[in-house]
Amino acid sequence: MDSKFDKAIWKIVSQITAGRVMGYGEVASAAGFPRHARMVSKAMSRSPKPLPWHRVVKADRMIAFEMDSEGYIKQEKLLLLEGVKIRKGKISPVSTDKGKSLDEVLWGFPPDV
DNA sequence: CCCTTGACTATCT
DNA sequence: GAGATAGCCAAGG
């Protein structure tokens, strides 16, 4: 039985465009269930169809899995393939929906340095 | 019904 | 910046 919550989460996650990432809390809020960050992970695992789960990361923009775990490696790989820049496990601000300032995107993102 | 667990988050030291 | 603590909510034993 699929709950309303799960459906909402799947919808939001499937709508994340390639090269961009969202936080668990953001997804939950977007789905209409604030503070359900922890449930998001569960909902994604329960999805009957493949979902771009790798585009969902923690609030710190870091991969949620452990460094040595399979999930971490897999997610990092997928993100890199989609053009997401990662520095020491952290996703570049440009890859998020927050730091998508036109200047930064056009300039090619000089914020890091 | 109580307790534990989890792909979390925010705050404090 | 890293570690500890508390808050959070749903699901399962």
Short mmCIF file of N, CA and C (backbone and C1' of nucleotides) in Angstrom, two decimals:
data_model
loop_
_atom_site.label_atom_id
_atom_site.label_comp_id
_atom_site.label_asym_id
_atom_site.label_seq_id
_atom_site.Cartn_x
_atom_site.Cartn_y
_atom_site.Cartn_z
N MET A 1 0.85 -1.20 0.00
CA MET A 1 0.00 0.00 0.00
C MET A 1 0.88 1.25 0.00
N ASP A 2 0.71 2.04 -0.98
CA ASP A 2 1.53 3.25 -1.05
C ASP A 2 0.84 4.41 -0.36
N SER A 3 1.53 4.98 0.54
CA SER A 3 0.95 6.11 1.27
C SER A 3 1.06 7.39 0.45
N LYS A 4 0.29 8.35 0.86
CA LYS A 4 0.28 9.64 0.18
C LYS A 4 1.67 10.27 0.24
N PHE A 5 2.26 10.10 1.38
CA PHE A 5 3.59 10.66 1.61
C PHE A 5 4.58 10.12 0.58
N ASP A 6 4.62 8.82 0.43
CA ASP A 6 5.54 8.20 -0.52
C ASP A 6 5.35 8.77 -1.92
N LYS A 7 4.12 8.83 -2.34
CA LYS A 7 3.83 9.35 -3.68
C LYS A 7 4.38 10.75 -3.87
N ALA A 8 4.12 11.59 -2.89
CA ALA A 8 4.57 12.98 -2.98
C ALA A 8 6.09 13.03 -3.09
N ILE A 9 6.74 12.22 -2.29
CA ILE A 9 8.21 12.20 -2.31
C ILE A 9 8.72 11.74 -3.67
N TRP A 10 8.17 10.66 -4.16
CA TRP A 10 8.61 10.14 -5.47
C TRP A 10 8.46 11.21 -6.53
N LYS A 11 7.36 11.93 -6.47
CA LYS A 11 7.10 12.95 -7.47
C LYS A 11 8.18 14.03 -7.43
N ILE A 12 8.42 14.52 -6.26
CA ILE A 12 9.42 15.58 -6.12
C ILE A 12 10.79 15.11 -6.59
N VAL A 13 11.19 13.97 -6.12
CA VAL A 13 12.52 13.45 -6.46
C VAL A 13 12.65 13.24 -7.97
N SER A 14 11.61 12.70 -8.57
CA SER A 14 11.68 12.44 -10.02
C SER A 14 11.72 13.72 -10.82
N GLN A 15 11.37 14.81 -10.15
CA GLN A 15 11.35 16.09 -10.87
C GLN A 15 12.67 16.84 -10.74
N ILE A 16 13.59 16.31 -9.98
CA ILE A 16 14.89 16.97 -9.86
C ILE A 16 15.66 16.79 -11.16
N THR A 17 16.10 17.90 -11.72
CA THR A 17 16.80 17.84 -13.00
C THR A 17 18.24 17.37 -12.82
N ALA A 18 18.79 16.79 -13.86
CA ALA A 18 20.17 16.29 -13.80
C ALA A 18 21.13 17.43 -13.52
N GLY A 19 22.16 17.14 -12.77
CA GLY A 19 23.15 18.16 -12.46
C GLY A 19 22.76 19.01 -11.28
N ARG A 20 21.58 18.76 -10.72
CA ARG A 20 21.15 19.53 -9.55
C ARG A 20 20.85 18.58 -8.41
N VAL A 21 20.94 19.04 -7.21
CA VAL A 21 20.65 18.18 -6.05
C VAL A 21 19.73 18.89 -5.07
N MET A 22 19.06 18.12 -4.24
CA MET A 22 18.18 18.69 -3.22
C MET A 22 18.45 17.99 -1.88
N GLY A 23 18.17 18.69 -0.81
CA GLY A 23 18.37 18.10 0.51
C GLY A 23 17.13 17.34 0.93
N TYR A 24 17.28 16.45 1.88
CA TYR A 24 16.15 15.64 2.37
C TYR A 24 15.05 16.57 2.89
N GLY A 25 15.45 17.53 3.66
CA GLY A 25 14.48 18.46 4.23
C GLY A 25 13.77 19.25 3.15
N GLU A 26 14.53 19.62 2.12
CA GLU A 26 13.92 20.39 1.03
C GLU A 26 12.88 19.55 0.30
N VAL A 27 13.25 18.32 0.03
CA VAL A 27 12.32 17.42 -0.67
C VAL A 27 11.05 17.23 0.16
N ALA A 28 11.26 16.98 1.43
CA ALA A 28 10.12 16.76 2.32
C ALA A 28 9.20 17.99 2.32
N SER A 29 9.80 19.16 2.45
CA SER A 29 9.00 20.39 2.46
C SER A 29 8.28 20.58 1.14
N ALA A 30 9.00 20.34 0.05
CA ALA A 30 8.42 20.51 -1.28
C ALA A 30 7.24 19.56 -1.45
N ALA A 31 7.33 18.41 -0.82
CA ALA A 31 6.26 17.42 -0.93
C ALA A 31 5.09 17.78 -0.03
N GLY A 32 5.33 18.73 0.86
CA GLY A 32 4.27 19.16 1.77
C GLY A 32 4.36 18.51 3.14
N PHE A 33 5.52 17.93 3.47
CA PHE A 33 5.70 17.30 4.78
C PHE A 33 6.99 17.75 5.46
N PRO A 34 7.01 18.95 5.98
CA PRO A 34 8.21 19.47 6.63
C PRO A 34 8.63 18.59 7.82
N ARG A 35 9.91 18.58 8.09
CA ARG A 35 10.50 17.78 9.18
C ARG A 35 10.38 16.27 8.95
N HIS A 36 10.15 15.86 7.73
CA HIS A 36 10.07 14.44 7.45
C HIS A 36 11.31 13.99 6.69
N ALA A 37 12.38 14.67 6.90
CA ALA A 37 13.62 14.36 6.19
C ALA A 37 13.97 12.88 6.27
N ARG A 38 13.83 12.31 7.46
CA ARG A 38 14.21 10.91 7.65
C ARG A 38 13.29 9.97 6.89
N MET A 39 12.08 10.37 6.71
CA MET A 39 11.13 9.51 6.01
C MET A 39 11.40 9.49 4.52
N VAL A 40 12.03 10.55 4.03
CA VAL A 40 12.32 10.64 2.60
C VAL A 40 13.13 9.45 2.14
N SER A 41 14.16 9.14 2.89
CA SER A 41 15.02 8.01 2.52
C SER A 41 14.20 6.73 2.42
N LYS A 42 13.35 6.53 3.36
CA LYS A 42 12.53 5.34 3.39
C LYS A 42 11.62 5.30 2.15
N ALA A 43 10.99 6.42 1.90
CA ALA A 43 10.06 6.51 0.77
C ALA A 43 10.78 6.15 -0.53
N MET A 44 11.99 6.65 -0.69
CA MET A 44 12.74 6.38 -1.92
C MET A 44 13.07 4.90 -2.04
N SER A 45 13.44 4.31 -0.93
CA SER A 45 13.77 2.88 -0.96
C SER A 45 12.54 2.05 -1.32
N ARG A 46 11.39 2.55 -0.92
CA ARG A 46 10.16 1.81 -1.19
C ARG A 46 9.60 2.06 -2.58
N SER A 47 10.23 2.94 -3.33
CA SER A 47 9.71 3.23 -4.66
C SER A 47 9.75 2.00 -5.57
N PRO A 48 8.66 1.68 -6.22
CA PRO A 48 8.56 0.53 -7.11
C PRO A 48 9.38 0.73 -8.38
N LYS A 49 9.60 1.98 -8.75
CA LYS A 49 10.35 2.26 -9.97
C LYS A 49 11.63 2.99 -9.63
N PRO A 50 12.66 2.83 -10.48
CA PRO A 50 13.95 3.49 -10.26
C PRO A 50 13.78 4.99 -10.15
N LEU A 51 14.42 5.55 -9.16
CA LEU A 51 14.30 6.98 -8.90
C LEU A 51 15.70 7.60 -8.84
N PRO A 52 15.84 8.85 -9.24
CA PRO A 52 17.14 9.53 -9.16
C PRO A 52 17.51 9.85 -7.72
N TRP A 53 17.50 8.84 -6.89
CA TRP A 53 17.76 9.02 -5.46
C TRP A 53 19.13 9.64 -5.20
N HIS A 54 20.02 9.48 -6.14
CA HIS A 54 21.38 10.01 -5.94
C HIS A 54 21.40 11.53 -5.97
N ARG A 55 20.29 12.13 -6.41
CA ARG A 55 20.24 13.60 -6.45
C ARG A 55 19.74 14.15 -5.12
N VAL A 56 19.52 13.29 -4.17
CA VAL A 56 19.08 13.75 -2.84
C VAL A 56 20.22 13.57 -1.85
N VAL A 57 20.61 14.67 -1.21
CA VAL A 57 21.73 14.62 -0.26
C VAL A 57 21.34 15.27 1.07
N LYS A 58 22.27 15.30 1.99
CA LYS A 58 21.99 15.88 3.31
C LYS A 58 21.95 17.41 3.21
N ALA A 59 21.53 18.02 4.32
CA ALA A 59 21.41 19.48 4.35
C ALA A 59 22.76 20.14 4.11
N ASP A 60 23.82 19.45 4.49
CA ASP A 60 25.18 19.98 4.32
C ASP A 60 25.67 19.80 2.90
N ARG A 61 24.82 19.22 2.07
CA ARG A 61 25.17 18.91 0.67
C ARG A 61 26.18 17.79 0.62
N MET A 62 26.14 16.90 1.58
CA MET A 62 27.07 15.77 1.56
C MET A 62 26.27 14.48 1.41
N ILE A 63 26.91 13.47 0.82
CA ILE A 63 26.24 12.19 0.64
C ILE A 63 25.95 11.56 2.00
N ALA A 64 24.76 11.03 2.11
CA ALA A 64 24.29 10.54 3.41
C ALA A 64 24.94 9.23 3.84
N PHE A 65 25.35 8.41 2.90
CA PHE A 65 25.93 7.11 3.26
C PHE A 65 27.32 7.25 3.85
N GLU A 66 27.81 6.16 4.39
CA GLU A 66 29.16 6.16 4.92
C GLU A 66 30.16 6.13 3.78
N MET A 67 31.33 6.70 4.03
CA MET A 67 32.36 6.79 3.00
C MET A 67 32.72 5.44 2.38
N ASP A 68 32.79 4.42 3.19
CA ASP A 68 33.22 3.12 2.69
C ASP A 68 32.08 2.28 2.13
N SER A 69 30.88 2.76 2.31
CA SER A 69 29.73 1.95 1.88
C SER A 69 29.55 1.96 0.36
N GLU A 70 28.87 0.96 -0.11
CA GLU A 70 28.63 0.85 -1.54
C GLU A 70 27.79 2.03 -2.02
N GLY A 71 26.79 2.36 -1.24
CA GLY A 71 25.88 3.43 -1.61
C GLY A 71 26.61 4.74 -1.86
N TYR A 72 27.56 5.04 -1.01
CA TYR A 72 28.31 6.29 -1.17
C TYR A 72 29.03 6.32 -2.51
N ILE A 73 29.79 5.28 -2.77
CA ILE A 73 30.54 5.19 -4.03
C ILE A 73 29.60 5.34 -5.22
N LYS A 74 28.52 4.61 -5.17
CA LYS A 74 27.57 4.60 -6.26
C LYS A 74 27.01 6.00 -6.50
N GLN A 75 26.55 6.61 -5.44
CA GLN A 75 25.94 7.94 -5.55
C GLN A 75 26.94 8.95 -6.07
N GLU A 76 28.13 8.91 -5.51
CA GLU A 76 29.16 9.86 -5.94
C GLU A 76 29.43 9.71 -7.43
N LYS A 77 29.52 8.47 -7.87
CA LYS A 77 29.80 8.18 -9.27
C LYS A 77 28.69 8.75 -10.16
N LEU A 78 27.45 8.45 -9.77
CA LEU A 78 26.31 8.91 -10.55
C LEU A 78 26.30 10.43 -10.65
N LEU A 79 26.57 11.08 -9.53
CA LEU A 79 26.56 12.54 -9.51
C LEU A 79 27.65 13.10 -10.42
N LEU A 80 28.81 12.51 -10.34
CA LEU A 80 29.92 12.97 -11.18
C LEU A 80 29.57 12.80 -12.65
N LEU A 81 28.91 11.70 -12.95
CA LEU A 81 28.53 11.45 -14.34
C LEU A 81 27.54 12.49 -14.84
N GLU A 82 26.78 13.04 -13.92
CA GLU A 82 25.78 14.04 -14.32
C GLU A 82 26.37 15.44 -14.32
N GLY A 83 27.64 15.52 -14.07
CA GLY A 83 28.30 16.82 -14.14
C GLY A 83 28.31 17.58 -12.82
N VAL A 84 27.95 16.90 -11.76
CA VAL A 84 27.96 17.57 -10.45
C VAL A 84 29.38 17.61 -9.90
N LYS A 85 29.78 18.77 -9.46
CA LYS A 85 31.14 18.91 -8.94
C LYS A 85 31.16 18.58 -7.45
N ILE A 86 32.07 17.73 -7.07
CA ILE A 86 32.17 17.36 -5.65
C ILE A 86 33.58 17.61 -5.13
N ARG A 87 33.65 18.26 -4.00
CA ARG A 87 34.96 18.55 -3.38
C ARG A 87 35.00 17.94 -2.00
N LYS A 88 35.79 16.95 -1.82
CA LYS A 88 35.91 16.32 -0.51
C LYS A 88 34.55 15.89 0.04
N GLY A 89 33.75 15.33 -0.83
CA GLY A 89 32.44 14.83 -0.41
C GLY A 89 31.36 15.88 -0.41
N LYS A 90 31.72 17.14 -0.54
CA LYS A 90 30.70 18.19 -0.55
C LYS A 90 30.34 18.56 -1.98
N ILE A 91 29.08 18.79 -2.22
CA ILE A 91 28.62 19.17 -3.54
C ILE A 91 28.87 20.66 -3.75
N SER A 92 29.35 21.03 -4.91
CA SER A 92 29.57 22.44 -5.22
C SER A 92 28.26 23.20 -5.16
N PRO A 93 28.28 24.42 -4.64
CA PRO A 93 27.09 25.24 -4.50
C PRO A 93 26.38 25.44 -5.82
N VAL A 94 27.10 25.45 -6.91
CA VAL A 94 26.48 25.67 -8.20
C VAL A 94 25.54 24.53 -8.58
N SER A 95 25.85 23.37 -8.07
CA SER A 95 25.05 22.20 -8.41
C SER A 95 23.74 22.16 -7.64
N THR A 96 23.61 23.03 -6.66
CA THR A 96 22.38 23.04 -5.87
C THR A 96 21.42 24.07 -6.43
N ASP A 97 20.20 24.01 -6.02
CA ASP A 97 19.22 24.97 -6.52
C ASP A 97 19.34 26.29 -5.78
N LYS A 98 20.24 26.34 -4.82
CA LYS A 98 20.37 27.57 -4.03
C LYS A 98 21.34 28.55 -4.67
N GLY A 99 22.51 28.06 -5.01
CA GLY A 99 23.53 28.97 -5.53
C GLY A 99 23.51 29.09 -7.03
N LYS A 100 22.33 29.02 -7.61
CA LYS A 100 22.27 29.07 -9.07
C LYS A 100 22.20 30.50 -9.59
N SER A 101 23.01 31.34 -9.01
CA SER A 101 23.04 32.72 -9.50
C SER A 101 23.57 32.71 -10.93
N LEU A 102 22.95 33.50 -11.77
CA LEU A 102 23.35 33.53 -13.17
C LEU A 102 24.83 33.84 -13.30
N ASP A 103 25.29 34.79 -12.51
CA ASP A 103 26.69 35.17 -12.58
C ASP A 103 27.60 33.97 -12.36
N GLU A 104 27.30 33.24 -11.30
CA GLU A 104 28.15 32.10 -10.96
C GLU A 104 28.11 31.05 -12.05
N VAL A 105 26.90 30.76 -12.51
CA VAL A 105 26.76 29.75 -13.55
C VAL A 105 27.50 30.17 -14.82
N LEU A 106 27.31 31.41 -15.22
CA LEU A 106 27.94 31.89 -16.45
C LEU A 106 29.45 31.96 -16.31
N TRP A 107 29.83 32.42 -15.14
CA TRP A 107 31.27 32.58 -14.91
C TRP A 107 31.95 31.23 -14.76
N GLY A 108 31.14 30.26 -14.40
CA GLY A 108 31.76 28.95 -14.22
C GLY A 108 32.09 28.72 -12.76
N PHE A 109 31.45 29.45 -11.90
CA PHE A 109 31.57 29.26 -10.45
C PHE A 109 32.95 29.49 -9.87
N PRO A 110 33.26 30.69 -9.51
CA PRO A 110 34.53 31.01 -8.84
C PRO A 110 34.39 31.13 -7.34
N PRO A 111 33.27 30.73 -6.75
CA PRO A 111 33.01 30.97 -5.33
C PRO A 111 33.94 30.18 -4.46
N ASP A 112 34.33 29.03 -4.88
CA ASP A 112 35.13 28.14 -4.04
C ASP A 112 36.44 28.76 -3.66
N VAL A 113 37.42 28.61 -4.42
CA VAL A 113 38.73 29.19 -4.21
C VAL A 113 38.78 29.94 -2.93
P DC B 1 -2.52 3.20 23.87
"O5'" DC B 1 -1.18 2.49 24.35
"C5'" DC B 1 -1.24 1.87 25.61
"C4'" DC B 1 0.14 1.52 26.06
"C3'" DC B 1 1.15 2.67 25.88
"O3'" DC B 1 2.06 2.67 26.96
"C1'" DC B 1 1.84 0.79 24.65
P DC B 2 3.08 3.90 27.08
"O5'" DC B 2 4.45 3.12 26.86
"C5'" DC B 2 4.78 2.04 27.73
"C4'" DC B 2 6.15 1.47 27.37
"C3'" DC B 2 7.23 2.55 27.19
"O3'" DC B 2 8.45 2.06 27.72
"C1'" DC B 2 6.98 1.32 25.19
P DC B 3 9.76 2.99 27.61
"O5'" DC B 3 10.50 2.27 26.39
"C5'" DC B 3 10.66 0.85 26.41
"C4'" DC B 3 11.56 0.42 25.28
"C3'" DC B 3 12.71 1.40 25.00
"O3'" DC B 3 13.88 0.66 24.72
"C1'" DC B 3 11.40 1.12 23.06
P DT B 4 15.28 1.46 24.37
"O5'" DT B 4 15.46 1.11 22.83
"C5'" DT B 4 15.34 -0.25 22.42
"C4'" DT B 4 15.47 -0.36 20.91
"C3'" DT B 4 16.63 0.45 20.32
"O3'" DT B 4 17.33 -0.37 19.38
"C1'" DT B 4 14.60 1.03 19.24
P DT B 5 18.70 0.19 18.73
"O5'" DT B 5 18.14 0.64 17.30
"C5'" DT B 5 17.39 -0.29 16.52
"C4'" DT B 5 17.01 0.33 15.19
"C3'" DT B 5 18.09 1.22 14.57
"O3'" DT B 5 18.22 0.91 13.19
"C1'" DT B 5 16.06 2.41 14.72
P DG B 6 19.60 1.31 12.49
"O5'" DG B 6 19.05 2.42 11.48
"C5'" DG B 6 18.08 2.07 10.50
"C4'" DG B 6 17.57 3.32 9.81
"C3'" DG B 6 18.69 4.32 9.46
"O3'" DG B 6 18.56 4.78 8.12
"C1'" DG B 6 17.00 5.37 10.73
P DA B 7 19.57 3.97 7.19
"O5'" DA B 7 19.94 5.11 6.16
"C5'" DA B 7 21.20 5.75 6.24
"C4'" DA B 7 21.14 7.01 5.43
"C3'" DA B 7 19.91 7.85 5.74
"O3'" DA B 7 20.29 9.21 5.88
"C1'" DA B 7 20.07 7.40 3.41
P DC B 8 20.55 9.90 7.34
"O5'" DC B 8 19.39 10.96 7.46
"C5'" DC B 8 18.65 11.49 6.38
"C4'" DC B 8 18.02 12.81 6.81
"C3'" DC B 8 19.01 13.97 6.84
"O3'" DC B 8 18.35 15.18 6.42
"C1'" DC B 8 18.09 13.65 8.99
P DT B 9 19.22 16.52 6.35
"O5'" DT B 9 18.86 17.19 7.75
"C5'" DT B 9 17.49 17.48 8.06
"C4'" DT B 9 17.44 18.54 9.14
"C3'" DT B 9 18.46 19.67 8.96
"O3'" DT B 9 17.82 20.91 9.27
"C1'" DT B 9 18.76 18.62 11.07
P DA B 10 18.66 22.29 9.14
"O5'" DA B 10 18.76 22.82 10.66
"C5'" DA B 10 17.70 22.59 11.56
"C4'" DA B 10 18.14 22.98 12.97
"C3'" DA B 10 19.11 24.15 13.01
"O3'" DA B 10 18.72 25.04 14.04
"C1'" DA B 10 20.07 22.26 14.09
P DT B 11 19.63 26.30 14.38
"O5'" DT B 11 20.39 25.82 15.71
"C5'" DT B 11 19.65 25.13 16.71
"C4'" DT B 11 20.52 24.87 17.93
"C3'" DT B 11 21.55 25.98 18.20
"O3'" DT B 11 21.58 26.25 19.60
"C1'" DT B 11 22.63 23.90 18.02
P DC B 12 22.53 27.42 20.20
"O5'" DC B 12 23.61 26.59 21.02
"C5'" DC B 12 23.20 25.52 21.86
"C4'" DC B 12 24.41 24.78 22.43
"C3'" DC B 12 25.59 25.70 22.79
"O3'" DC B 12 26.09 25.36 24.07
"C1'" DC B 12 26.30 23.98 21.34
P DT B 13 27.27 26.23 24.75
"O5'" DT B 13 28.49 25.21 24.60
"C5'" DT B 13 28.31 23.85 24.96
"C4'" DT B 13 29.62 23.07 24.78
"C3'" DT B 13 30.87 23.86 25.16
"O3'" DT B 13 31.79 22.99 25.81
"C1'" DT B 13 31.03 23.11 22.92
P DG C 1 34.95 24.43 7.68
"O5'" DG C 1 35.64 23.64 8.89
"C5'" DG C 1 36.95 23.11 8.75
"C4'" DG C 1 37.12 22.02 9.78
"C3'" DG C 1 36.03 20.95 9.68
"O3'" DG C 1 36.61 19.67 9.88
"C1'" DG C 1 35.94 21.94 11.82
P DA C 2 35.92 18.35 9.58
"O5'" DA C 2 35.86 17.68 11.03
"C5'" DA C 2 37.03 17.61 11.84
"C4'" DA C 2 36.66 17.17 13.25
"C3'" DA C 2 35.65 16.03 13.29
"O3'" DA C 2 35.98 15.14 14.35
"C1'" DA C 2 34.78 17.88 14.44
P DG C 3 35.22 13.74 14.52
"O5'" DG C 3 34.43 13.96 15.90
"C5'" DG C 3 35.17 14.20 17.09
"C4'" DG C 3 34.21 14.43 18.26
"C3'" DG C 3 33.12 13.37 18.39
"O3'" DG C 3 33.00 12.98 19.76
"C1'" DG C 3 32.15 15.52 18.22
P DA C 4 31.89 11.96 20.26
"O5'" DA C 4 30.84 12.97 20.93
"C5'" DA C 4 31.29 13.93 21.87
"C4'" DA C 4 30.09 14.65 22.50
"C3'" DA C 4 28.92 13.73 22.85
"O3'" DA C 4 28.35 14.13 24.10
"C1'" DA C 4 28.22 15.42 21.33
P DT C 5 27.02 13.42 24.67
"O5'" DT C 5 25.90 14.39 24.08
"C5'" DT C 5 26.02 15.80 24.30
"C4'" DT C 5 24.65 16.45 24.19
"C3'" DT C 5 23.48 15.51 24.49
"O3'" DT C 5 22.50 16.20 25.26
"C1'" DT C 5 23.28 16.40 22.31
P DA C 6 21.14 15.50 25.66
"O5'" DA C 6 20.13 16.23 24.66
"C5'" DA C 6 20.14 17.66 24.59
"C4'" DA C 6 19.13 18.14 23.55
"C3'" DA C 6 17.76 17.48 23.67
"O3'" DA C 6 16.74 18.45 23.45
"C1'" DA C 6 18.63 17.13 21.51
P DG C 7 15.22 18.04 23.65
"O5'" DG C 7 14.67 18.15 22.14
"C5'" DG C 7 15.05 19.27 21.35
"C4'" DG C 7 14.51 19.11 19.94
"C3'" DG C 7 13.15 18.40 19.88
"O3'" DG C 7 12.26 19.18 19.10
"C1'" DG C 7 14.69 17.35 18.43
P DC C 8 10.70 18.66 19.03
"O5'" DC C 8 10.72 17.80 17.67
"C5'" DC C 8 11.04 18.44 16.45
"C4'" DC C 8 11.20 17.42 15.35
"C3'" DC C 8 10.07 16.39 15.32
"O3'" DC C 8 9.02 16.86 14.50
"C1'" DC C 8 12.23 15.39 14.95
P DC C 9 7.51 16.37 14.77
"O5'" DC C 9 7.42 15.03 13.92
"C5'" DC C 9 7.72 15.05 12.53
"C4'" DC C 9 7.73 13.64 11.97
"C3'" DC C 9 6.55 12.80 12.45
"O3'" DC C 9 5.99 12.09 11.36
"C1'" DC C 9 8.57 11.68 12.86
P DA C 10 4.52 11.43 11.60
"O5'" DA C 10 4.75 9.98 10.98
"C5'" DA C 10 5.39 9.89 9.72
"C4'" DA C 10 6.10 8.55 9.58
"C3'" DA C 10 5.16 7.36 9.86
"O3'" DA C 10 5.34 6.41 8.83
"C1'" DA C 10 7.12 7.20 11.18
P DA C 11 4.30 5.22 8.71
"O5'" DA C 11 5.27 4.00 9.09
"C5'" DA C 11 6.53 3.91 8.44
"C4'" DA C 11 7.30 2.72 8.97
"C3'" DA C 11 6.45 1.48 9.23
"O3'" DA C 11 7.19 0.34 8.81
"C1'" DA C 11 7.54 2.12 11.21
P DG C 12 6.45 -1.07 8.87
"O5'" DG C 12 7.24 -1.80 10.05
"C5'" DG C 12 8.67 -1.87 10.00
"C4'" DG C 12 9.20 -2.55 11.25
"C3'" DG C 12 8.44 -3.82 11.63
"O3'" DG C 12 9.37 -4.82 12.05
"C1'" DG C 12 8.41 -2.30 13.44
P DG C 13 8.85 -6.28 12.45
"O5'" DG C 13 9.33 -6.40 13.96
"C5'" DG C 13 10.68 -6.06 14.29
"C4'" DG C 13 10.89 -6.18 15.79
"C3'" DG C 13 10.22 -7.43 16.40
"O3'" DG C 13 11.06 -7.97 17.42
"C1'" DG C 13 9.33 -5.50 17.40
#
